[in-house]
Tab-separated table of C-alpha atoms and ligand atoms in Angstrom:
chain	number	residue	atom	x	y	z
A	1	MET	CA	70.747	50.700	86.867
A	2	ASN	CA	73.964	52.644	86.428
A	3	TYR	CA	74.861	55.473	84.109
A	4	PRO	CA	77.063	54.592	81.121
A	5	ARG	CA	80.666	54.085	82.222
A	6	SER	CA	82.036	57.400	80.888
A	7	ILE	CA	79.372	59.330	82.757
A	8	GLN	CA	79.798	57.310	85.924
A	9	LYS	CA	83.564	57.845	85.925
A	10	LEU	CA	83.234	61.606	85.663
A	11	ILE	CA	80.559	61.690	88.376
A	12	GLU	CA	82.983	59.881	90.649
A	13	SER	CA	85.721	62.424	89.888
A	14	PHE	CA	83.481	65.437	90.572
A	15	SER	CA	82.176	63.813	93.751
A	16	LYS	CA	85.672	64.105	95.211
A	17	PHE	CA	85.499	67.924	95.047
A	18	PRO	CA	84.943	69.716	98.351
A	19	THR	CA	81.225	70.103	99.197
A	20	ILE	CA	80.131	68.268	95.996
A	21	GLY	CA	77.946	65.209	96.451
A	22	PRO	CA	77.037	62.641	93.770
A	23	ARG	CA	73.843	64.478	92.766
A	24	THR	CA	75.581	67.775	92.109
A	25	ALA	CA	78.373	65.845	90.386
A	26	ALA	CA	75.799	64.277	88.049
A	27	ARG	CA	74.411	67.736	87.251
A	28	PHE	CA	77.904	68.910	86.281
A	29	VAL	CA	78.304	65.938	83.950
A	30	PHE	CA	74.980	66.495	82.210
A	31	TYR	CA	75.774	70.173	81.895
A	32	LEU	CA	79.038	69.237	80.146
A	33	LEU	CA	77.221	66.844	77.812
A	34	LYS	CA	75.079	69.730	76.623
A	35	ALA	CA	77.825	72.364	76.622
A	36	LYS	CA	79.497	73.656	73.458
A	37	ASP	CA	82.596	71.748	72.355
A	38	GLU	CA	84.763	74.858	72.658
A	39	ASP	CA	83.687	75.418	76.265
A	40	VAL	CA	84.501	71.822	77.161
A	41	ASP	CA	87.880	72.089	75.390
A	42	ARG	CA	88.703	75.248	77.314
A	43	LEU	CA	87.858	73.532	80.588
A	44	VAL	CA	89.995	70.514	79.741
A	45	SER	CA	93.011	72.655	78.857
A	46	SER	CA	92.591	74.847	81.961
A	47	ILE	CA	92.674	71.739	84.101
A	48	SER	CA	95.754	70.316	82.435
A	49	ASP	CA	97.552	73.716	82.545
A	50	LEU	CA	96.797	74.030	86.226
A	51	LYS	CA	99.068	71.200	87.262
A	52	LYS	CA	101.704	72.126	84.691
A	53	ASN	CA	101.960	75.855	85.415
A	54	ILE	CA	101.123	76.363	89.048
A	55	LYS	CA	103.852	76.188	91.634
A	56	THR	CA	103.803	76.383	95.402
A	57	CYS	CA	106.065	79.004	96.946
A	58	SER	CA	108.781	77.416	99.053
A	59	LEU	CA	108.602	80.229	101.621
A	60	CYS	CA	104.906	80.964	102.141
A	61	PHE	CA	103.221	78.035	100.294
A	62	ASN	CA	101.169	80.439	98.221
A	63	THR	CA	100.374	79.196	94.705
A	64	PHE	CA	101.730	81.171	91.784
A	65	GLU	CA	102.452	80.984	88.086
A	66	ALA	CA	105.994	81.888	87.083
A	67	GLU	CA	109.451	80.595	86.387
A	68	ALA	CA	110.754	81.729	89.782
A	69	GLU	CA	111.000	79.574	92.877
A	70	ILE	CA	109.286	82.012	95.223
A	71	CYS	CA	106.032	83.895	94.726
A	72	GLU	CA	105.620	87.565	93.853
A	73	ILE	CA	104.762	88.523	97.439
A	74	CYS	CA	107.870	86.895	98.933
A	75	SER	CA	110.128	88.255	96.185
A	76	ASN	CA	108.716	91.806	96.336
A	77	SER	CA	111.301	94.079	97.958
A	78	GLY	CA	108.567	96.587	98.794
A	79	ARG	CA	106.926	94.221	101.292
A	80	ASP	CA	107.529	94.641	104.997
A	81	LYS	CA	109.730	91.695	105.925
A	82	LYS	CA	109.186	92.267	109.649
A	83	LEU	CA	105.553	91.102	109.504
A	84	LEU	CA	104.387	87.535	108.950
A	85	CYS	CA	100.685	86.780	108.708
A	86	ILE	CA	99.622	83.163	109.202
A	87	VAL	CA	96.486	82.094	107.323
A	88	SER	CA	94.815	78.711	106.891
A	89	LYS	CA	94.423	78.656	103.137
A	90	ASP	CA	94.975	80.509	99.855
A	91	PRO	CA	91.536	82.232	99.709
A	92	ASP	CA	92.248	83.845	103.117
A	93	LEU	CA	95.465	85.322	101.743
A	94	MET	CA	93.508	86.616	98.741
A	95	ALA	CA	90.892	88.200	101.024
A	96	LEU	CA	93.618	90.055	102.960
A	97	GLU	CA	95.491	91.085	99.806
A	98	LYS	CA	92.306	92.594	98.364
A	99	LEU	CA	92.242	95.104	101.223
A	100	LYS	CA	95.560	96.542	99.986
A	101	ILE	CA	96.548	97.644	103.482
A	102	TYR	CA	98.689	94.731	104.617
A	103	LYS	CA	102.222	94.970	103.271
A	104	GLY	CA	103.910	92.147	105.165
A	105	LEU	CA	104.568	88.518	104.293
A	106	TYR	CA	102.397	85.414	104.674
A	107	PHE	CA	102.533	81.805	105.644
A	108	ILE	CA	99.796	79.389	104.548
A	109	LEU	CA	99.243	76.583	107.043
A	110	GLY	CA	97.219	74.411	104.693
A	111	GLY	CA	94.097	74.045	106.844
A	112	THR	CA	92.917	74.094	110.423
A	113	VAL	CA	92.797	71.596	113.241
A	114	SER	CA	89.439	70.709	114.751
A	115	ALA	CA	90.827	68.872	117.717
A	116	LEU	CA	94.457	68.706	118.637
A	117	ARG	CA	94.878	65.178	117.395
A	118	LYS	CA	98.327	64.182	116.246
A	119	LYS	CA	96.910	63.118	112.886
A	120	ASP	CA	95.348	66.554	112.268
A	121	ILE	CA	98.411	68.406	113.417
A	122	GLU	CA	100.672	66.437	111.106
A	123	LYS	CA	98.588	67.439	108.091
A	124	LEU	CA	99.367	71.127	108.589
A	125	ARG	CA	102.670	72.950	108.052
A	126	PHE	CA	103.591	73.609	111.675
A	127	LYS	CA	107.066	72.153	111.220
A	128	GLU	CA	107.623	74.295	108.130
A	129	LEU	CA	106.376	77.340	110.043
A	130	LYS	CA	108.898	76.835	112.809
A	131	GLU	CA	111.675	76.331	110.257
A	132	ARG	CA	110.639	79.452	108.382
A	133	LEU	CA	110.813	81.540	111.542
A	134	LYS	CA	114.187	80.093	112.442
A	135	LYS	CA	115.547	80.933	108.994
A	136	ASP	CA	114.066	84.425	109.055
A	137	PRO	CA	115.148	86.141	112.308
A	138	GLY	CA	114.084	89.541	110.920
A	139	ILE	CA	110.403	88.788	111.505
A	140	GLN	CA	109.242	90.877	114.454
A	141	GLU	CA	105.495	90.385	114.515
A	142	ILE	CA	103.499	87.253	113.775
A	143	ILE	CA	99.842	87.896	112.992
A	144	ILE	CA	97.576	84.890	113.406
A	145	ALA	CA	94.670	85.282	110.975
A	146	THR	CA	92.720	82.052	111.334
A	147	ASN	CA	88.935	81.891	110.973
A	148	PRO	CA	86.827	83.313	113.835
A	149	ASN	CA	85.263	79.886	114.480
A	150	THR	CA	86.005	76.931	116.760
A	151	GLU	CA	88.553	75.320	114.442
A	152	GLY	CA	90.291	78.617	113.758
A	153	GLU	CA	90.448	79.315	117.475
A	154	ALA	CA	91.926	75.884	118.278
A	155	THR	CA	94.488	76.359	115.507
A	156	ALA	CA	95.419	79.845	116.739
A	157	LEU	CA	95.934	78.603	120.297
A	158	TYR	CA	98.119	75.796	119.042
A	159	ILE	CA	100.228	78.215	116.965
A	160	GLU	CA	100.636	80.496	119.975
A	161	ARG	CA	101.776	77.550	122.044
A	162	ILE	CA	104.381	76.241	119.617
A	163	LEU	CA	105.733	79.713	118.826
A	164	ALA	CA	105.907	80.904	122.424
A	165	PRO	CA	109.558	79.782	122.904
A	166	LEU	CA	110.619	82.112	120.053
A	167	ASN	CA	109.747	85.178	122.131
A	168	LYS	CA	108.292	87.095	119.188
A	169	LYS	CA	105.384	89.482	119.273
A	170	ILE	CA	102.296	87.447	118.390
A	171	THR	CA	99.028	89.215	117.545
A	172	ARG	CA	95.536	88.093	116.534
A	173	LEU	CA	92.949	89.817	114.376
A	174	GLY	CA	90.834	92.217	116.405
A	175	ARG	CA	87.174	91.839	117.246
A	176	GLY	CA	84.369	92.482	114.810
A	177	LEU	CA	84.625	89.456	112.566
A	178	PRO	CA	81.357	87.492	112.713
A	179	VAL	CA	81.850	84.693	115.255
A	180	GLY	CA	81.578	81.261	113.655
A	181	GLY	CA	82.247	82.717	110.222
A	182	GLU	CA	85.112	82.432	107.792
A	183	LEU	CA	87.668	85.030	106.945
A	184	GLU	CA	87.336	84.609	103.202
A	185	TYR	CA	83.639	85.625	103.376
A	186	ALA	CA	84.054	88.570	105.742
A	187	ASP	CA	83.225	91.943	104.205
A	188	GLU	CA	86.183	94.176	103.423
A	189	GLU	CA	85.436	96.895	105.970
A	190	THR	CA	85.121	94.393	108.830
A	191	LEU	CA	88.284	92.582	107.812
A	192	LYS	CA	90.139	95.858	107.477
A	193	SER	CA	89.250	96.984	110.989
A	194	ALA	CA	90.030	93.518	112.399
A	195	LEU	CA	93.496	93.711	110.835
A	196	GLU	CA	94.096	97.279	111.974
A	197	GLY	CA	92.775	96.472	115.440
A	198	ARG	CA	94.946	93.404	115.916
A	199	LYS	CA	96.399	92.839	119.344
B	201	ZN	ZN1	105.727	83.196	98.820
């Protein structure tokens, strides 16, 4: 027996979320059925505003909410334009920004590669990264801040390889980050010393 169609449809939508399986999706739906109308309305309008208001920065691919074409980090004249930090995804940028010690620019790759398959490589913004560096000759140091796990390592090695012909200084986060872990979950002190101890 299946759930009524409206329930089933929403379960299918939630099941597409990262890490959410059909059982958790069903729990979300039944939670919504019991939730107050105003809470459901707020959720619906947040979701529809998201696509309307959020833009992706054409320089770093960070998401932001404004009329401008580039995000507040890229357009901030107080940032150090000689430093470019490459991260896999938005939450990694947020984790580094929270430390308030890094004043350079960013580039969001859009994920990591597990194996160096052409298909995986094409999904990430390697081409855009190379173009960005060509357009921006003022960048003197490229900091690779991928996760300290197998995928992050493979991605970092690939970045080093494709950027080698540019003859720029390329650094990696220093030791101390828990091996196998993810940058976005690292504690602030550890992340801070990994950034300061980059080499
Ligand atoms: Zn930007």
